[in-house]
Short mmCIF file of C-alpha atoms in Angstrom, two decimals:
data_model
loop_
_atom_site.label_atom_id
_atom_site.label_comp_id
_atom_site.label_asym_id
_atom_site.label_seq_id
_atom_site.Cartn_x
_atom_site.Cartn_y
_atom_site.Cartn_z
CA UNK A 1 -30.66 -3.08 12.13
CA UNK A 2 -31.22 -0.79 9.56
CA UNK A 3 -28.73 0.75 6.60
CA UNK A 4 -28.18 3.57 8.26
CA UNK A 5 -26.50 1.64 11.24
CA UNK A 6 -24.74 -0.52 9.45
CA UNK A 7 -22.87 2.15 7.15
CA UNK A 8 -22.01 4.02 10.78
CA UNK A 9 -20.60 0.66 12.10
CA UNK A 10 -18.83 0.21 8.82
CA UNK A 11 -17.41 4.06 9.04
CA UNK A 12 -16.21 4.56 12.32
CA UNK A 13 -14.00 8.17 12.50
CA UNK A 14 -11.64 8.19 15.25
CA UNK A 15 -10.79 11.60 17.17
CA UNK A 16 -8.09 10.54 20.52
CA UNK A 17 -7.70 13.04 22.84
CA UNK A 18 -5.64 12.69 25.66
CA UNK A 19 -6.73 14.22 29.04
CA UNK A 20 -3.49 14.14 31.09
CA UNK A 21 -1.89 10.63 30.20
CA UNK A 22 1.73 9.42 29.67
CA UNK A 23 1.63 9.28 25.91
CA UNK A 24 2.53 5.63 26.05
CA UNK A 25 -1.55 4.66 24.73
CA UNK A 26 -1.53 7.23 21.96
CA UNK A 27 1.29 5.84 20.44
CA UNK A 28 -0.05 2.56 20.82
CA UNK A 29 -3.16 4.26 19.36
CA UNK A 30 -1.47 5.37 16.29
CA UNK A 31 0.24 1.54 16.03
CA UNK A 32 -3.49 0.78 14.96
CA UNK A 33 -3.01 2.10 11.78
CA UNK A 34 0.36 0.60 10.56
CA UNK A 35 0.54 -2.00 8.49
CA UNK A 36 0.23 -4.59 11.11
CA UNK A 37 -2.87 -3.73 12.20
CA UNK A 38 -4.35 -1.66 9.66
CA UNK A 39 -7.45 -0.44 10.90
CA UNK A 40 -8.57 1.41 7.80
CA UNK A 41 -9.78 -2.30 6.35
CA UNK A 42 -12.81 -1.57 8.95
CA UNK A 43 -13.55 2.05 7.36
CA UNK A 44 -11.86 3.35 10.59
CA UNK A 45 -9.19 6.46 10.29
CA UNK A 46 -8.13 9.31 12.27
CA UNK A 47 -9.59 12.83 11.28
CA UNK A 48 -8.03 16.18 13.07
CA UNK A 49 -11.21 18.13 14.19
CA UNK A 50 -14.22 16.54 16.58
CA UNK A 51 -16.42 17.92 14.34
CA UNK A 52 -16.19 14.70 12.04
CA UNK A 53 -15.63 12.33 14.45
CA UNK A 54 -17.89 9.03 15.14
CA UNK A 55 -15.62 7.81 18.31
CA UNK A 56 -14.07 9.64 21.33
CA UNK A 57 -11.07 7.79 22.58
CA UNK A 58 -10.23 9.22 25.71
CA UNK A 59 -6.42 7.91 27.52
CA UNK A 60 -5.33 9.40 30.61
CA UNK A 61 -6.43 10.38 34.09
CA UNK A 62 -8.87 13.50 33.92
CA UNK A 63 -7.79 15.90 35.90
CA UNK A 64 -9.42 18.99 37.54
CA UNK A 65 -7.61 21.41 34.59
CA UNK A 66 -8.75 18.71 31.94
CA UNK A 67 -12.44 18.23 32.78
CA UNK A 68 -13.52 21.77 31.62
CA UNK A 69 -11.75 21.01 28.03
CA UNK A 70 -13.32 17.22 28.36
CA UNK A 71 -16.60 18.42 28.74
CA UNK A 72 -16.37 21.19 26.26
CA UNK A 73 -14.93 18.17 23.59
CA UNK A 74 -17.61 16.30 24.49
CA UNK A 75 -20.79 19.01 23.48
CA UNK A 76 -19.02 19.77 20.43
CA UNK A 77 -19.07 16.26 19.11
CA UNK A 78 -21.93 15.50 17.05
CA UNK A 79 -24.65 12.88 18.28
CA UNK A 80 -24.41 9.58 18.16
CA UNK A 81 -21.27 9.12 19.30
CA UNK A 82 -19.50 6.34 21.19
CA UNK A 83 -16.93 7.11 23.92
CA UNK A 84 -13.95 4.37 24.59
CA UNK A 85 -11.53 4.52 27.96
CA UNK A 86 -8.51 3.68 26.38
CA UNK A 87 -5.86 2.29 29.35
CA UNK A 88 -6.39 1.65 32.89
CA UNK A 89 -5.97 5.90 33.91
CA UNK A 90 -9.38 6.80 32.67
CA UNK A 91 -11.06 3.32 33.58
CA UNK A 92 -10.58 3.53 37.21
CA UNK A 93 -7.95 5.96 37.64
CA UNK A 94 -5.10 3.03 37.76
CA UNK A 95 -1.76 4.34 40.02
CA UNK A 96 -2.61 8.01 39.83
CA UNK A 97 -6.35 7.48 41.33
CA UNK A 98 -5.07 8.58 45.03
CA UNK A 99 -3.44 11.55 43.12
CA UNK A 100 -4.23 15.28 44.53
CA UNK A 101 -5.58 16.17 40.85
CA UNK A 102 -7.67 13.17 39.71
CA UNK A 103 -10.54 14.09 39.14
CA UNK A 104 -12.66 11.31 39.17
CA UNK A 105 -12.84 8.21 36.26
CA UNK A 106 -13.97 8.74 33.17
CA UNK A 107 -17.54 7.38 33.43
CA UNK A 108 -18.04 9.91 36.10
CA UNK A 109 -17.59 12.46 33.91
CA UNK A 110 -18.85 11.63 30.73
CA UNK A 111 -21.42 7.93 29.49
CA UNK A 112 -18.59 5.27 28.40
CA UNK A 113 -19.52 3.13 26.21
CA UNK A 114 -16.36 0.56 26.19
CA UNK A 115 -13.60 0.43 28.32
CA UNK A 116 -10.44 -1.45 27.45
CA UNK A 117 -8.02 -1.55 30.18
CA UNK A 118 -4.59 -2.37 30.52
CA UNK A 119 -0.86 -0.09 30.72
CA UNK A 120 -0.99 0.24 27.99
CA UNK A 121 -3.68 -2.11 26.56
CA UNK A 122 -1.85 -4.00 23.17
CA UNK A 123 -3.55 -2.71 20.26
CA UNK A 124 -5.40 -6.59 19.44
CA UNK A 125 -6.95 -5.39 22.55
CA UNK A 126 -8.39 -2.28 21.56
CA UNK A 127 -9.36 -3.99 18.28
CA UNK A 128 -11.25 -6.21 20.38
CA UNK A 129 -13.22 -3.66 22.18
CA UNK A 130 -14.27 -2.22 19.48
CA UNK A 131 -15.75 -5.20 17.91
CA UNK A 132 -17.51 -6.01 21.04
CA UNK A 133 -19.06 -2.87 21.61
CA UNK A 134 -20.29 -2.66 17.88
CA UNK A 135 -21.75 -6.67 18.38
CA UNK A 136 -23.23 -5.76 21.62
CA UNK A 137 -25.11 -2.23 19.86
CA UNK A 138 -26.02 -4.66 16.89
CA UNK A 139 -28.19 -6.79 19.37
CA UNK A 140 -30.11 -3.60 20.99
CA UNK B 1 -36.06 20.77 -20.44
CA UNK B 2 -36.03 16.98 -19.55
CA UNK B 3 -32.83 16.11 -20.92
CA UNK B 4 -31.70 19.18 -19.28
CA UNK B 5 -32.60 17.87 -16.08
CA UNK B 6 -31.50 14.12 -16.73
CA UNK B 7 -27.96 15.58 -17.98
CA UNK B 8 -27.34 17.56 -14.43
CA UNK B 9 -29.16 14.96 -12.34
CA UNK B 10 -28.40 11.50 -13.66
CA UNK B 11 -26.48 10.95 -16.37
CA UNK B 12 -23.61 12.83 -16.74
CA UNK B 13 -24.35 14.94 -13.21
CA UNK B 14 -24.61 14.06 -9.90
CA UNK B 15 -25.46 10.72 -10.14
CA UNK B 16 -23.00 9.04 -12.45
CA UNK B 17 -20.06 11.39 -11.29
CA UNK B 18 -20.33 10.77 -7.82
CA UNK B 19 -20.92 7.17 -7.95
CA UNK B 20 -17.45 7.19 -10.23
CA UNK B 21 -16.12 9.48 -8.14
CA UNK B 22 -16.53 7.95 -5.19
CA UNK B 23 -15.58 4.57 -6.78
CA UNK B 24 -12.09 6.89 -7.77
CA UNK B 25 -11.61 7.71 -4.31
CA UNK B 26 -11.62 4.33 -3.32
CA UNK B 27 -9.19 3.37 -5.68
CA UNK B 28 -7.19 6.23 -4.70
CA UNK B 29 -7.34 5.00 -1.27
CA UNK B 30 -6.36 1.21 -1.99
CA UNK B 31 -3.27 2.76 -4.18
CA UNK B 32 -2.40 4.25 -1.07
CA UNK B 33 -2.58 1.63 1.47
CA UNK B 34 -0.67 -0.86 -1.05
CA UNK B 35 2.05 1.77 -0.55
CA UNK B 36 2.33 1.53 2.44
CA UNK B 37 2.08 -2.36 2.18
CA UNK B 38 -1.15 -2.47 3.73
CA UNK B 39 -4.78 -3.84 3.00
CA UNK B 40 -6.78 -0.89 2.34
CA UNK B 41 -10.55 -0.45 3.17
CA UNK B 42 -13.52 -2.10 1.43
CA UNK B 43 -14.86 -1.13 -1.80
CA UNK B 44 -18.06 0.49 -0.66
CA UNK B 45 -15.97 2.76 1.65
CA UNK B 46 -17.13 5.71 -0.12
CA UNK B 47 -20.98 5.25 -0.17
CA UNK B 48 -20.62 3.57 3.90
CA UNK B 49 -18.83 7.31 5.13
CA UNK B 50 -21.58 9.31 2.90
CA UNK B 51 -24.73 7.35 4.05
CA UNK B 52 -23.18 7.89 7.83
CA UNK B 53 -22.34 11.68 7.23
CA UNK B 54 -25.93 12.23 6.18
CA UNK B 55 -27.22 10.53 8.71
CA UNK B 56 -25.28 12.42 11.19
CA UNK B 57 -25.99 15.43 13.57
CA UNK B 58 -25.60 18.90 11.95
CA UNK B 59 -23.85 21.25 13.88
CA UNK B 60 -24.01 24.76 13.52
CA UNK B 61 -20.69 27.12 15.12
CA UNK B 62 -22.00 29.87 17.89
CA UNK B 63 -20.10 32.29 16.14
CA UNK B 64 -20.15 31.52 12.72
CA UNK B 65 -22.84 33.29 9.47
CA UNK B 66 -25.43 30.70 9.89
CA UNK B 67 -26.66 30.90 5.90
CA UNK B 68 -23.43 31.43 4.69
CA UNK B 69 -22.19 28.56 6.59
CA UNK B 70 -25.34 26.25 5.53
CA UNK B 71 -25.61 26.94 1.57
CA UNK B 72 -21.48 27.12 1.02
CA UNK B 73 -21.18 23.35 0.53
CA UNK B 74 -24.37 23.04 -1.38
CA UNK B 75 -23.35 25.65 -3.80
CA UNK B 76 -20.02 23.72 -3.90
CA UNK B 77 -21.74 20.76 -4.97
CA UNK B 78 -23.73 22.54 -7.74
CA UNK B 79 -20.53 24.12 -9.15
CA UNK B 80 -18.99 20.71 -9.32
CA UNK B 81 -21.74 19.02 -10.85
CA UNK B 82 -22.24 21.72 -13.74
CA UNK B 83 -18.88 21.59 -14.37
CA UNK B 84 -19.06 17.25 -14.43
CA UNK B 85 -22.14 18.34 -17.20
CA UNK B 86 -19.95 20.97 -19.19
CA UNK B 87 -16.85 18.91 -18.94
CA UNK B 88 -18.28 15.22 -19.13
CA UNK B 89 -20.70 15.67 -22.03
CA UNK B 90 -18.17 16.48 -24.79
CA UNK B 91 -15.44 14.43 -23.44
CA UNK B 92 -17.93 11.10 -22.96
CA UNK B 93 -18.92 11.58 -26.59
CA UNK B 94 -22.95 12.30 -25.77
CA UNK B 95 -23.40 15.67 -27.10
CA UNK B 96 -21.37 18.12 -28.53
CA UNK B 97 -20.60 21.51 -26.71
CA UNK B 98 -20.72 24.95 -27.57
CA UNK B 99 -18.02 27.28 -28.90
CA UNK B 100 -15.46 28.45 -25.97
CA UNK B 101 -16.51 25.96 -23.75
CA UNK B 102 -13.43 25.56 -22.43
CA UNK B 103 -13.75 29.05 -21.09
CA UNK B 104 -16.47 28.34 -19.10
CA UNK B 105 -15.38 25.32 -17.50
CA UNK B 106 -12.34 26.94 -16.33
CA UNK B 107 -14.24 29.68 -14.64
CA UNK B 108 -16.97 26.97 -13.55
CA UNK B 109 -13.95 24.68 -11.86
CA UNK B 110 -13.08 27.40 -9.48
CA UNK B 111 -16.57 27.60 -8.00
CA UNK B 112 -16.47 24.44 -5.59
CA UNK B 113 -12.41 26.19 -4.29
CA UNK B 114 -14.25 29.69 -3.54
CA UNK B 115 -16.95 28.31 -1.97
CA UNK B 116 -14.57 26.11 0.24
CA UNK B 117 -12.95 30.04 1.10
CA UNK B 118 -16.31 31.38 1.74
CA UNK B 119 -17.48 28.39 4.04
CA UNK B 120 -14.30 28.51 5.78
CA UNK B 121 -14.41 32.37 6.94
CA UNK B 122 -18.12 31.87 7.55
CA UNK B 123 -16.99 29.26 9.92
CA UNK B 124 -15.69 31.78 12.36
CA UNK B 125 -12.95 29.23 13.18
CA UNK B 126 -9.41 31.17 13.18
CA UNK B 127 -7.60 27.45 11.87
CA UNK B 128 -10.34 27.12 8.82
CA UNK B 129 -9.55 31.01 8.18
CA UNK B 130 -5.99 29.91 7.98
CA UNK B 131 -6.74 27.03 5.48
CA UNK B 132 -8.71 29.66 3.35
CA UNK B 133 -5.77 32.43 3.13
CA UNK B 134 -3.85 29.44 1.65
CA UNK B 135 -6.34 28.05 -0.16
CA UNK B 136 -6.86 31.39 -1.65
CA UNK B 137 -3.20 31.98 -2.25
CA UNK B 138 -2.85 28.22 -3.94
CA UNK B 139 -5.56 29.17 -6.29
CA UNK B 140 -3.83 32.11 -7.54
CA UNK B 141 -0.36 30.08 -7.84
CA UNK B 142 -1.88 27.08 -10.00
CA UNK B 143 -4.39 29.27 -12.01
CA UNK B 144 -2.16 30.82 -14.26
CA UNK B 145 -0.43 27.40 -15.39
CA UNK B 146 -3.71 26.19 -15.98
CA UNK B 147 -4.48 28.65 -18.38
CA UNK B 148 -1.29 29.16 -20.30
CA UNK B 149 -1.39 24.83 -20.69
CA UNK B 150 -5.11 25.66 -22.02
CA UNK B 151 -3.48 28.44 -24.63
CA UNK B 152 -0.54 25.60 -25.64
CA UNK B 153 -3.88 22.93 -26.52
CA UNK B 154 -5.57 25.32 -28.19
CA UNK B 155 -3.25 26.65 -30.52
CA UNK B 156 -2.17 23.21 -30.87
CA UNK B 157 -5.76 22.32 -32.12
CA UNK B 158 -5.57 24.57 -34.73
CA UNK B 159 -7.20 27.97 -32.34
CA UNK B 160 -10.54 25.82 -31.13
CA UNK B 161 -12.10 26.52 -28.27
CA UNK B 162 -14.71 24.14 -28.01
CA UNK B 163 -13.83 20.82 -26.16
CA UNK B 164 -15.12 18.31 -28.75
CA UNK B 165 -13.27 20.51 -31.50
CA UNK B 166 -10.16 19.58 -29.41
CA UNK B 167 -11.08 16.51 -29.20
CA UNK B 168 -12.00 15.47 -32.92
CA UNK B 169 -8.77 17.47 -34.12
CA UNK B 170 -6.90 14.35 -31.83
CA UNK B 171 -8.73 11.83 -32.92
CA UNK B 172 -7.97 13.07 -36.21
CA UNK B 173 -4.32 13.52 -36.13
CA UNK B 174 -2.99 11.60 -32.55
CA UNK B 175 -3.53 12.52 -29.39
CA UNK B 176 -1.34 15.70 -27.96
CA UNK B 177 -0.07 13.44 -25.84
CA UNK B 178 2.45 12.20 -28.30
CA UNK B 179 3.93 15.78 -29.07
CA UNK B 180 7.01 17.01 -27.04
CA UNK B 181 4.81 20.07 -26.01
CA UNK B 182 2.00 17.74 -24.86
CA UNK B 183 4.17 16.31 -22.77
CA UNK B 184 5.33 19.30 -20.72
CA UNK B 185 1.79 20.44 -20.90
CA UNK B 186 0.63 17.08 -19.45
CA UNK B 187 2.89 17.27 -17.02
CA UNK B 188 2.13 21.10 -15.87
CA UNK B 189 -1.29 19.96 -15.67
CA UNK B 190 -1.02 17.43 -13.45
CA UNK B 191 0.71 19.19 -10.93
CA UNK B 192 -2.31 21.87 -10.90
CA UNK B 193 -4.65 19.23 -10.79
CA UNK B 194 -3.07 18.12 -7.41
CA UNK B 195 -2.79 21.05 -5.92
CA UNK B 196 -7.19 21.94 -7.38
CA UNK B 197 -7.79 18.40 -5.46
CA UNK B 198 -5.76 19.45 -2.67
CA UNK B 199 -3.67 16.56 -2.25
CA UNK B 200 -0.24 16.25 -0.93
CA UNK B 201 1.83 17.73 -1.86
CA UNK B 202 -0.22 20.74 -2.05
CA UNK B 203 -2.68 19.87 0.68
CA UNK B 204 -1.59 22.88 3.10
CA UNK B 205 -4.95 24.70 2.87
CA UNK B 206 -6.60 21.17 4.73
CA UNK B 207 -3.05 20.42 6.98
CA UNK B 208 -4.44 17.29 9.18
CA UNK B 209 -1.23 18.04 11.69
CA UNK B 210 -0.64 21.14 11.72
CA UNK B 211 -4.44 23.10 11.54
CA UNK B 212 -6.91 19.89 12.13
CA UNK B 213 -8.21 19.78 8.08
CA UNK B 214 -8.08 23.72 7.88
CA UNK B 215 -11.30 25.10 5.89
CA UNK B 216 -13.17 22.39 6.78
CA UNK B 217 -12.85 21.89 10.33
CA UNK B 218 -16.21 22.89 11.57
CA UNK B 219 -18.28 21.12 9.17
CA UNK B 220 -20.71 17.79 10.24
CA UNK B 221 -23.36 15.91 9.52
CA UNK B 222 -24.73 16.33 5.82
CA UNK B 223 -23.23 19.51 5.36
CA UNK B 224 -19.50 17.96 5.29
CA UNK B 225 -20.92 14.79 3.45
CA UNK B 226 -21.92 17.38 0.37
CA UNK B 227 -18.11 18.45 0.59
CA UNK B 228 -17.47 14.82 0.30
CA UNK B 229 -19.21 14.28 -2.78
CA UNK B 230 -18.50 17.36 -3.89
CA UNK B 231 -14.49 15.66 -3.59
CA UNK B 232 -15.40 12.56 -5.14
CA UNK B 233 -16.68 15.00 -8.08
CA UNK B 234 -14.01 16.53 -8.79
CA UNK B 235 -11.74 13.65 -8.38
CA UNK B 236 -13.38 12.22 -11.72
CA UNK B 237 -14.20 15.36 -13.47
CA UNK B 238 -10.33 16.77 -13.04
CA UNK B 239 -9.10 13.38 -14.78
CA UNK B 240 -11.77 13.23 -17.22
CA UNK B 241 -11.00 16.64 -18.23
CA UNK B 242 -7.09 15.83 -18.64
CA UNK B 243 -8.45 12.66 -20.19
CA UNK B 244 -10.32 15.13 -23.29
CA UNK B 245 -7.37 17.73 -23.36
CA UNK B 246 -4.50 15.12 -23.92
CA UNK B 247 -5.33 11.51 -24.49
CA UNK B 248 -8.39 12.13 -27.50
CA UNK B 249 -11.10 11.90 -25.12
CA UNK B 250 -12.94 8.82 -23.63
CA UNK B 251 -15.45 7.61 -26.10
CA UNK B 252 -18.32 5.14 -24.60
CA UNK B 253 -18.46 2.65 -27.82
CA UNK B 254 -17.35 -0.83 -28.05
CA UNK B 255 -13.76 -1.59 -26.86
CA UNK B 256 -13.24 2.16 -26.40
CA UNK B 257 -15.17 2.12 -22.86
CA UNK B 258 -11.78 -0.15 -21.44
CA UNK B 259 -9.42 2.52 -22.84
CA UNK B 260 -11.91 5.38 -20.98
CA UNK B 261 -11.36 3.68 -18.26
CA UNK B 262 -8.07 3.09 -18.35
CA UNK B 263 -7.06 6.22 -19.28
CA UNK B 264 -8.92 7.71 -16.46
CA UNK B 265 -7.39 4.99 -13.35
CA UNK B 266 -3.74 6.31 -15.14
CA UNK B 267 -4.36 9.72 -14.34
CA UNK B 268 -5.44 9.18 -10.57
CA UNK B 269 -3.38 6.84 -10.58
CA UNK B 270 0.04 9.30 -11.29
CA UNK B 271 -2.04 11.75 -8.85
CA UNK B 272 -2.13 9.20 -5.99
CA UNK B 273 1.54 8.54 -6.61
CA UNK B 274 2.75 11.85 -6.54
CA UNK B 275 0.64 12.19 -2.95
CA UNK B 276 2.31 9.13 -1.54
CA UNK B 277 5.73 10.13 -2.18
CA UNK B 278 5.93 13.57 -1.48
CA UNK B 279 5.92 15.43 1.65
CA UNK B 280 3.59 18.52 2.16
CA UNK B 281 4.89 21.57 1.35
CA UNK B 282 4.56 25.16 2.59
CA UNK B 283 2.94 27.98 1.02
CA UNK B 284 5.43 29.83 -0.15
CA UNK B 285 7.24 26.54 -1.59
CA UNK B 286 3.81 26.05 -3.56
CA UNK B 287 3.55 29.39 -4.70
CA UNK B 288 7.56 29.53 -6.19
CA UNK B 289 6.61 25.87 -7.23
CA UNK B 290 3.85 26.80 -9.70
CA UNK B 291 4.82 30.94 -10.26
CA UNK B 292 8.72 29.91 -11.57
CA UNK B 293 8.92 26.50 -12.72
CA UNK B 294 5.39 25.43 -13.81
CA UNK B 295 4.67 28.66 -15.60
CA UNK B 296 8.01 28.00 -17.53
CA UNK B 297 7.25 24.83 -18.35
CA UNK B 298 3.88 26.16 -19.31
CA UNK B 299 5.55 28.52 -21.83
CA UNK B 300 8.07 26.36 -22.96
CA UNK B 301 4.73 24.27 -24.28
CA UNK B 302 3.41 26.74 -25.34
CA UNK B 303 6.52 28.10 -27.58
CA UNK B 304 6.95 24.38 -29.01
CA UNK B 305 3.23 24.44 -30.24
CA UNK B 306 3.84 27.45 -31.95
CA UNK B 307 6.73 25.98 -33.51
CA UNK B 308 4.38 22.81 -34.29
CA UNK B 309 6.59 20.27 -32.16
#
């Protein structure tokens, strides 16, 4: 593992974007960086534009409206970038995945990386996630 | 021509101001989380998101001035780092500048702001040309403090308008600080400071709610890490410069080098202070702000030098 990886892992820029959830995992997003969790000790924080970001946490069911704009979000990130399922909608679809506007889980549309599931997941999950999916890119 | 290139490269140019710099905006950074009674990141969070910014993908907007786009943060950096050489090398005590110095540093401190402006609009992004109309209007609000502070130092150092002149006549006779008009000077300057570094509360040209960091929205890759460093820059030379005009200088011999520094972490420190407890305000606010109160307080300093208080 080489410098350069280990200043990414040690850097990682958040951009959320929610494709047609509840709200209820963005706020548990944002509980990431109070005080009780402080995720800025890892180097992580959230920037406004997906321009700068290193991670693309997506929460919510996509649906046929959001896909376009998912897609679009997606080509304008720049490469490498990891993509984390944030909540059981864009895992598998959860309650709404017999819904007439679903359109399809997340990995369907766009290579996952991690997926941490749960209604909302607790943010020690998420945390958790994250440090397995940077362990498990550390051993490739 | 060697030193030359040693002063703007090394020592006191790129090198040593952005490794300061960026060990500034860590400590700016810590201040903050301790605020907000939290832990803060590490200390090589500064050199971890440059190395990963360089070593990032570089992309370029459909409908953006390709050139214009590419060279604008570049030519940011350079403007920052000949103005850490101008201002750096008579405050640090290595060589002596020239005669109306100080001139030249103000006009060389705008350089990294404009090309921020002229990156922006070449961005083609409609938010980032939002962030540079207020970017542009910020600059003319806090310019004209600037300069009228600059007129109360120098006809408190006895009309010199060479930084190490300045800085000699405080060593001589006590710093400026001390003086009723250094203090209103001091704190004039500090305000435009904030709003040059674009923090809160004058951070409405790079609005993270409202327009998604403004000017620089569309930059990635290496391109945004320059604008980075060109940040970390800035956030020593700014101080530094304060540092010369008001509290003698920071000389690099013996015991002085703790003063230096501490007079330098006071500084950012009040800066980081005033961004943690202040909300952002709007443009118009800003532009009252600095056009009614700070350019009376400007001339109020500059009345009580004339009147040698």
């Amino acid at each position: 593992m080489g410098f350069k990886e280990s200043c990414f892992k040690k850097s990682l820029w958040v951009f959320h974007l929610s494709v047609g959830s509840c709200n209820n995992c963005d706020i548990e997003i944002l509980d990431l960086l109070t005080p009780r969790f402080d995720v800025e000790r890892f180097g992580m924080k959230l920037v406004g534009s997906i321009r700068h970001a290193d991670v693309l946490l997506v929460t919510g069911i996509v649906t046929k409206k959001t896909k376009p704009r998912l897609l679009e979000v997606y080509a304008q990130a720049p490469k490498p970038i990891i993509v984390i399922a944030i909540g059981a909608c864009p895992c598998t679809g959860g309650i709404f995945a017999s819904g007439y506007n679903f359109a399809g889980p997340l990995d369907k549309v766009i290579p996952v990386d991690a997926y941490v599931p749960g209604c909302p997941p607790k943010p020690e999950a998420m945390i958790a996630g994250v440090v397995k999916l940077l362990k498990a890119k550390g051993k490739q | 021509m060697g030193t030359e290139i040693f002063y703007f490269l090394i020592f006191p140019g790129l090198l040593f101001s952005g490794v300061i710099g960026g060990l500034l905006s860590w400590f700016d950074r810590k201040i903050t989380a301790r605020v907000q009674f939290r832990q803060g990141p590490p200390l090589f969070q500064p050199l971890y998101d440059f190395v990963k910014l360089m070593a990032k993908e570089t992309l370029i907007p459909l409908r953006g001035s390709v050139t214009t786009f590419i060279l604008a943060p570049v030519f940011a950096l350079f403007g920052a780092t000949i103005s850490a050489v101008f201002i750096l090398l008579p405050v640090l005590g290595v060589e002596t500048g020239f005669s109306g110095d100080i001139i030249v540093i103000v006009y060389l401190l705008n350089i990294p702001s404009i090309t921020y402006i002229i990156g922006a609009f070449a961005s083609g992004n409609p938010l980032a040309a939002v962030g540079a109309s207020r970017e542009m209007k910020l600059i003319l609000s806090y310019e004209i403090p600037f300069l009228l502070v600059l007129i109360s130092i120098i006809i408190k150092s006895g009309m010199s308008i060479s930084l190490t002149e300045i800085i000699a006549y405080q060593s001589a006779n006590g710093a400026f600080i001390g003086s009723l008009s250094g203090i209103i000077g001091f704190i004039t300057i500090l305000m435009c400071i904030q709003a040059k570094l674009g923090f809160v509360p004058f951070d409405m040209a790079e609005g993270e709610g409202e327009i998604c960091d403004g000017m620089i929205i569309e930059f990635s890759g290496s391109i945004l890490a320059f604008f980075k460093l060109t940040k970390y820059i800035m956030l020593f030379i700014l101080p530094a410069l304060v540092a010369g005009l008001f509290f003698a200088g920071l000389p690099l011999n013996g015991i002085n080098i703790l003063w230096s520094l501490l007079k330098v972490l006071l500084v950012v420190l009040l800066i980081t202070l005033i961004r943690n407890t202040n909300p952002r305000v709007r443009i118009e606010q800003a532009m009252k702000f600095f056009w009614i109160w700070m350019n009376l307080f400007a001339v109020v300093s500059i009345v009580l030098a004339i009147i040698g208080l």
